[in-house]
PDB file of C-alpha atoms in Angstrom:
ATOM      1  CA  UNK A   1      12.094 -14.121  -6.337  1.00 45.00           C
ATOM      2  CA  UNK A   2       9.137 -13.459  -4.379  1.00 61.00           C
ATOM      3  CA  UNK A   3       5.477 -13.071  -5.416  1.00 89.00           C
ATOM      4  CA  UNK A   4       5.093  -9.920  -6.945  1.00 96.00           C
ATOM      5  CA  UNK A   5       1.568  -8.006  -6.070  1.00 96.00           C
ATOM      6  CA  UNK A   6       0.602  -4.966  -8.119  1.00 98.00           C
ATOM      7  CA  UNK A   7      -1.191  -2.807  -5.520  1.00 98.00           C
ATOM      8  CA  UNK A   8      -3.550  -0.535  -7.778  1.00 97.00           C
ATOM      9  CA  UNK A   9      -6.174  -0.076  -4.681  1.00 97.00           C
ATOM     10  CA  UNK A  10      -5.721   0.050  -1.102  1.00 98.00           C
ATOM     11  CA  UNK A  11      -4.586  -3.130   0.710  1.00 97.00           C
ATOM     12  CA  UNK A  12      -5.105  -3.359   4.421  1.00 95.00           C
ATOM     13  CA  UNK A  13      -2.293  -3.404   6.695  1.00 93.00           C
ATOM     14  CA  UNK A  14      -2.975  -7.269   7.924  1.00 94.00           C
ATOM     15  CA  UNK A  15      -2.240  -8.345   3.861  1.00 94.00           C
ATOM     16  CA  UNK A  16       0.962  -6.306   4.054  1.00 94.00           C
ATOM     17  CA  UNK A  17       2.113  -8.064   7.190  1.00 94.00           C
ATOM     18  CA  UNK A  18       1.788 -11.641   5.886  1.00 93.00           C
ATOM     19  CA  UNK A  19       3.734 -10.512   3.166  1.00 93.00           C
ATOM     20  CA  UNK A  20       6.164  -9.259   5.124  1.00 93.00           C
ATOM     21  CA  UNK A  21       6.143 -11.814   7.402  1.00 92.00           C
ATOM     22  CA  UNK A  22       6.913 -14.471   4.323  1.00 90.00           C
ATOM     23  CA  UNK A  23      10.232 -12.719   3.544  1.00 89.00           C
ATOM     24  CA  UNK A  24      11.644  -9.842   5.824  1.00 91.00           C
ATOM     25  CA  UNK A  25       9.682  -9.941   8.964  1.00 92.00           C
ATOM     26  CA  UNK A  26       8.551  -6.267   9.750  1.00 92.00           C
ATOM     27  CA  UNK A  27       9.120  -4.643   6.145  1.00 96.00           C
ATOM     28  CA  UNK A  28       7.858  -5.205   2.533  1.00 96.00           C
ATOM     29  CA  UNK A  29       9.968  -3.655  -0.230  1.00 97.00           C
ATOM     30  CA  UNK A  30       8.396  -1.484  -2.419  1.00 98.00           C
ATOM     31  CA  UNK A  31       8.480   0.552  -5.798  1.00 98.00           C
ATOM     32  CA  UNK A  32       5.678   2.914  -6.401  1.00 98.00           C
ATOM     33  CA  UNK A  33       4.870   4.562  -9.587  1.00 98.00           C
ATOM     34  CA  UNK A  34       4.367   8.179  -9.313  1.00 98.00           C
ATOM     35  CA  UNK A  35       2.358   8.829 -12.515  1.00 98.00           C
ATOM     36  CA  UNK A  36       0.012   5.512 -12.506  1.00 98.00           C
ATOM     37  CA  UNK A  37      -0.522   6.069  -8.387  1.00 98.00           C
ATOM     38  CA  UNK A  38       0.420   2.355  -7.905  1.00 98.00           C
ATOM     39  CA  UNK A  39       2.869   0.334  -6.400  1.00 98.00           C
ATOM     40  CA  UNK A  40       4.388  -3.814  -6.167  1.00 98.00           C
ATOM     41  CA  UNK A  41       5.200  -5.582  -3.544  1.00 97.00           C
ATOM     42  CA  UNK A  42       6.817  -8.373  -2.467  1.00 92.00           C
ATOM     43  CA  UNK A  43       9.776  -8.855  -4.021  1.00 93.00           C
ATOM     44  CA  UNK A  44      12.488  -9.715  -2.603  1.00 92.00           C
ATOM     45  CA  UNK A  45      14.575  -7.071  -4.331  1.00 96.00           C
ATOM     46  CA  UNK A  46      13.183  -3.664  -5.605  1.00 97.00           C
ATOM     47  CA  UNK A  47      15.038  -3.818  -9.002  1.00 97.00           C
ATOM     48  CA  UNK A  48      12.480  -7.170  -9.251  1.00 96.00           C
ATOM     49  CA  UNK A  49       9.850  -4.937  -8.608  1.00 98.00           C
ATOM     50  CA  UNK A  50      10.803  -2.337 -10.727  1.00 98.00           C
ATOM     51  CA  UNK A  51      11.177  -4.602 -13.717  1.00 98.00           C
ATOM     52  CA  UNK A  52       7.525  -5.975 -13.196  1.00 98.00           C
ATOM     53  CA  UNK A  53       6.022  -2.160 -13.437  1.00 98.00           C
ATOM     54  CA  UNK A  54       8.329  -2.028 -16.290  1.00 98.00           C
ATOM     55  CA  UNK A  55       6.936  -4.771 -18.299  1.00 98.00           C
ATOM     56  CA  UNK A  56       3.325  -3.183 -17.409  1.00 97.00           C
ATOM     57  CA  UNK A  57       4.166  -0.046 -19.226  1.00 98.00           C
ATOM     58  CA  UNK A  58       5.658   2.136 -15.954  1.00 98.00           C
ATOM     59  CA  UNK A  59       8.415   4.329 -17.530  1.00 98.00           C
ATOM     60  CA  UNK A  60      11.854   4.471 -15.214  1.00 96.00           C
ATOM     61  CA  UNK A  61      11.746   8.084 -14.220  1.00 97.00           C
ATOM     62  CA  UNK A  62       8.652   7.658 -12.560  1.00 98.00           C
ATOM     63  CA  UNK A  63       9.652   4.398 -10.490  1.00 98.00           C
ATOM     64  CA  UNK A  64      11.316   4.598  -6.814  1.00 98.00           C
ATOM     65  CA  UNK A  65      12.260   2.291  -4.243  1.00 98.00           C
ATOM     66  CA  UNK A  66      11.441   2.463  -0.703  1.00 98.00           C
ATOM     67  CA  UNK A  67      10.601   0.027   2.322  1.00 98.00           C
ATOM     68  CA  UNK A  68       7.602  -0.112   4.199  1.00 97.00           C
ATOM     69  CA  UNK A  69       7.745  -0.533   8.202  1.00 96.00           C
ATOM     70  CA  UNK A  70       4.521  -2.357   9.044  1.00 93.00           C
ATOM     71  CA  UNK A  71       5.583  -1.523  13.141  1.00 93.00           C
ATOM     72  CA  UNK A  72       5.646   1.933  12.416  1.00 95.00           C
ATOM     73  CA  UNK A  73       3.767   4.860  11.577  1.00 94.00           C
ATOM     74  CA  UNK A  74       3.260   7.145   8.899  1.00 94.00           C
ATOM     75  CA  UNK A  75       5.355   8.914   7.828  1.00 95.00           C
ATOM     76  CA  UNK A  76       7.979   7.285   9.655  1.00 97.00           C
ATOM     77  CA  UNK A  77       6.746   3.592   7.542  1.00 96.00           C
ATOM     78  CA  UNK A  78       8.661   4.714   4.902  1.00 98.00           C
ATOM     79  CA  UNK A  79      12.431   4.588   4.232  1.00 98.00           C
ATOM     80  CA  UNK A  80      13.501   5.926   1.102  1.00 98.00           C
ATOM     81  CA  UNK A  81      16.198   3.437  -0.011  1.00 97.00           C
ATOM     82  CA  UNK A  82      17.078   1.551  -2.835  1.00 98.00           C
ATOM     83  CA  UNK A  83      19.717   0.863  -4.943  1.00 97.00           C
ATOM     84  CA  UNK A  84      17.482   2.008  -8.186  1.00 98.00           C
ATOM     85  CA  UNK A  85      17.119   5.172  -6.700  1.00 98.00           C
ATOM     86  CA  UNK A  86      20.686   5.656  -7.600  1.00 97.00           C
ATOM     87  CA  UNK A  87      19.668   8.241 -11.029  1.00 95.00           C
ATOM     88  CA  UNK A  88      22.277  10.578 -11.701  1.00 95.00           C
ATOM     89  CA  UNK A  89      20.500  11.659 -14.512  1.00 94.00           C
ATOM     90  CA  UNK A  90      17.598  12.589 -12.540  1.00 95.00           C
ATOM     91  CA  UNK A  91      20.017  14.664 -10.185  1.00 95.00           C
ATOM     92  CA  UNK A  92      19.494  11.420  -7.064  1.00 97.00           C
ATOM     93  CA  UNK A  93      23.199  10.488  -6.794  1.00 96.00           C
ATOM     94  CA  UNK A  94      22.192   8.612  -3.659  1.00 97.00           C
ATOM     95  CA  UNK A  95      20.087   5.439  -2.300  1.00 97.00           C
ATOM     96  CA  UNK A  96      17.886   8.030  -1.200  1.00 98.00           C
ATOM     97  CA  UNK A  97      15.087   9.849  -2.515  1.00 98.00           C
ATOM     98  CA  UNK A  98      16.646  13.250  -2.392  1.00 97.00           C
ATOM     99  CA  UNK A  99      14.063  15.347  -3.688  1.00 97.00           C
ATOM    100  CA  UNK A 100      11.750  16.243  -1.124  1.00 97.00           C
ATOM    101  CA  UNK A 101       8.388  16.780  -3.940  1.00 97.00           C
ATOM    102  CA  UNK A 102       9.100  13.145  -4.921  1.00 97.00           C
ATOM    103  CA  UNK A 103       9.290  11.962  -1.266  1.00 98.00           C
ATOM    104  CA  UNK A 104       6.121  14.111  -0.617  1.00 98.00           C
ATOM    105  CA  UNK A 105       4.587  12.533  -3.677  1.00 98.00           C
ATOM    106  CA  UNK A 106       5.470   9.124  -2.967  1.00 98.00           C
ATOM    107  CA  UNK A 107       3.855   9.580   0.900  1.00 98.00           C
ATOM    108  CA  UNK A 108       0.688  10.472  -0.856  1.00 98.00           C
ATOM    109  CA  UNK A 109       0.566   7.660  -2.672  1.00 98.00           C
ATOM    110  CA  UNK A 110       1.045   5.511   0.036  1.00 98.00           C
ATOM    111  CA  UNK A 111      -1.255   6.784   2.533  1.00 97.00           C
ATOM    112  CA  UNK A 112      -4.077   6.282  -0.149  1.00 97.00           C
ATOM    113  CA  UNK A 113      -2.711   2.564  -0.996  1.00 98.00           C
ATOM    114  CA  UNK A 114      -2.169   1.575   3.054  1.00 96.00           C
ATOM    115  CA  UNK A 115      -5.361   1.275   4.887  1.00 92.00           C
TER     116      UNK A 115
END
């Protein structure tokens, strides 16, 4: 398991890439928190990720996986995927983020974290 960096204020792009650049080359996996407006990094598996935010008081519905493209710009940085994404319960049946508020949501967040 990777370092795992809560990102609670902006980080500049150059951080991100040496992160990236320590694990996955051109992408940093991510899980954001959509009520606390933060997200961690640097795992090298989002379910790693999402278990740090959970032992920090994050509750589950609000956590979702996604991958950052450091190459790339916004929106198209950001590919909704992760296996803990996977919520029937929360109507996401899919990898995906299906629900286009939450995707909308999570986009918000990141363009305030990403400088």
């Amino acid at each position: 398991m990777g370092e795992i960096i809560l990102v609670e204020k902006p980080i500049g792009k150059t951080e991100l890439k040496q992160i990236a650049e320590k694990r996955f080359g051109d992408m940093v996996k991510a899980v954001v928190d959509l009520d606390k407006k933060i997200m961690a990094i640097g795992g090298g598996l989002h379910a790693d990720e999402e278990a740090y935010l959970l032992e920090r008081g994050s509750s589950q519905e609000n956590l979702w996986g996604i991958n950052i493209y450091l190459g790339l710009a916004m929106p198209d940085m950001v590919e909704f995927d992760s296996m803990i994404n996977i919520r029937p319960r929360q109507d996401n049946r899919s990898r995906s983020v299906e629900d286009e508020k939450i995707r909308n949501q999570i986009l918000e967040i990141i363009k305030i974290l990403i400088i």
